[in-house]
GROMACS .gro file of C-alpha atoms in nm:
model
  105
    1UNK     CA    1   7.284  -0.275  -6.256
    2UNK     CA    2   7.118  -0.100  -5.957
    3UNK     CA    3   7.093   0.223  -6.159
    4UNK     CA    4   6.925   0.036  -6.445
    5UNK     CA    5   6.667  -0.117  -6.209
    6UNK     CA    6   6.608   0.218  -6.041
    7UNK     CA    7   6.559   0.378  -6.381
    8UNK     CA    8   6.317   0.102  -6.482
    9UNK     CA    9   6.113   0.167  -6.168
   10UNK     CA   10   6.106   0.541  -6.240
   11UNK     CA   11   6.012   0.483  -6.605
   12UNK     CA   12   5.720   0.262  -6.498
   13UNK     CA   13   5.600   0.535  -6.263
   14UNK     CA   14   5.678   0.792  -6.529
   15UNK     CA   15   5.448   0.622  -6.778
   16UNK     CA   16   5.165   0.615  -6.524
   17UNK     CA   17   5.177   0.982  -6.423
   18UNK     CA   18   5.098   1.139  -6.762
   19UNK     CA   19   4.798   0.908  -6.792
   20UNK     CA   20   4.678   1.017  -6.449
   21UNK     CA   21   4.725   1.385  -6.534
   22UNK     CA   22   4.533   1.340  -6.861
   23UNK     CA   23   4.245   1.159  -6.693
   24UNK     CA   24   4.228   1.420  -6.415
   25UNK     CA   25   4.227   1.703  -6.667
   26UNK     CA   26   3.957   1.542  -6.881
   27UNK     CA   27   3.742   1.467  -6.574
   28UNK     CA   28   3.731   1.837  -6.487
   29UNK     CA   29   3.666   1.764  -6.121
   30UNK     CA   30   3.884   1.726  -5.813
   31UNK     CA   31   3.652   1.458  -5.678
   32UNK     CA   32   3.852   1.140  -5.649
   33UNK     CA   33   4.183   1.328  -5.646
   34UNK     CA   34   4.389   1.347  -5.328
   35UNK     CA   35   4.608   1.651  -5.267
   36UNK     CA   36   4.788   1.485  -4.971
   37UNK     CA   37   4.870   1.185  -5.193
   38UNK     CA   38   5.010   1.407  -5.468
   39UNK     CA   39   5.216   1.604  -5.215
   40UNK     CA   40   5.346   1.284  -5.057
   41UNK     CA   41   5.461   1.154  -5.396
   42UNK     CA   42   5.628   1.488  -5.467
   43UNK     CA   43   5.811   1.470  -5.132
   44UNK     CA   44   5.931   1.123  -5.225
   45UNK     CA   45   6.075   1.246  -5.554
   46UNK     CA   46   6.238   1.545  -5.382
   47UNK     CA   47   6.393   1.303  -5.129
   48UNK     CA   48   6.521   1.083  -5.413
   49UNK     CA   49   6.670   1.381  -5.595
   50UNK     CA   50   6.829   1.509  -5.274
   51UNK     CA   51   6.974   1.165  -5.197
   52UNK     CA   52   7.130   1.144  -5.544
   53UNK     CA   53   7.286   1.488  -5.510
   54UNK     CA   54   7.408   1.437  -5.151
   55UNK     CA   55   7.562   1.099  -5.230
   56UNK     CA   56   7.744   1.244  -5.528
   57UNK     CA   57   7.575   0.977  -5.740
   58UNK     CA   58   7.449   1.221  -6.000
   59UNK     CA   59   7.375   1.022  -6.315
   60UNK     CA   60   7.105   0.968  -6.576
   61UNK     CA   61   6.867   0.835  -6.308
   62UNK     CA   62   6.844   1.189  -6.169
   63UNK     CA   63   6.682   1.298  -6.496
   64UNK     CA   64   6.405   1.039  -6.448
   65UNK     CA   65   6.343   1.169  -6.094
   66UNK     CA   66   6.320   1.527  -6.219
   67UNK     CA   67   6.087   1.440  -6.508
   68UNK     CA   68   5.857   1.246  -6.275
   69UNK     CA   69   5.856   1.531  -6.024
   70UNK     CA   70   5.757   1.775  -6.298
   71UNK     CA   71   5.475   1.549  -6.416
   72UNK     CA   72   5.342   1.499  -6.062
   73UNK     CA   73   5.367   1.876  -6.010
   74UNK     CA   74   5.151   1.914  -6.319
   75UNK     CA   75   4.896   1.684  -6.156
   76UNK     CA   76   4.892   1.918  -5.854
   77UNK     CA   77   4.822   2.214  -6.085
   78UNK     CA   78   4.539   2.014  -6.247
   79UNK     CA   79   4.404   1.936  -5.899
   80UNK     CA   80   4.378   2.309  -5.817
   81UNK     CA   81   4.225   2.381  -6.159
   82UNK     CA   82   3.966   2.110  -6.108
   83UNK     CA   83   3.892   2.227  -5.755
   84UNK     CA   84   3.829   2.575  -5.895
   85UNK     CA   85   3.593   2.428  -6.157
   86UNK     CA   86   3.411   2.234  -5.883
   87UNK     CA   87   3.360   2.555  -5.684
   88UNK     CA   88   3.231   2.738  -5.991
   89UNK     CA   89   2.978   2.460  -6.052
   90UNK     CA   90   2.873   2.461  -5.685
   91UNK     CA   91   2.822   2.838  -5.690
   92UNK     CA   92   2.625   2.810  -6.013
   93UNK     CA   93   2.402   2.544  -5.858
   94UNK     CA   94   2.350   2.757  -5.545
   95UNK     CA   95   2.258   3.053  -5.764
   96UNK     CA   96   2.003   2.844  -5.954
   97UNK     CA   97   1.857   2.715  -5.628
   98UNK     CA   98   1.826   3.065  -5.483
   99UNK     CA   99   1.668   3.192  -5.805
  100UNK     CA  100   1.421   2.902  -5.806
  101UNK     CA  101   1.321   2.972  -5.445
  102UNK     CA  102   1.276   3.342  -5.528
  103UNK     CA  103   1.053   3.260  -5.825
  104UNK     CA  104   0.829   3.038  -5.611
  105UNK     CA  105   0.772   3.314  -5.355
   0.00000   0.00000   0.00000
């Protein structure tokens, strides 16, 4: 029974993560995303996986941990992609501002 409840918890989280990754990707910006939060969640999943392996309690629940870790890792990749897009937009805006100042002179 404990494994079933643990799996249910992981499935609930597992349903949420793909939605978060999709929304982050579609937003195209890292604003509102938190790298420390993503890393903290990843550490939690790594701890859960390590605990399962060290206790010798390797079962189907481990698969849910691994899938969730992979999805959250994808969110981290999306974070860096979005941060790159933010920087490109900022540089483009700076370039336009410099060009506008040069045209006024």
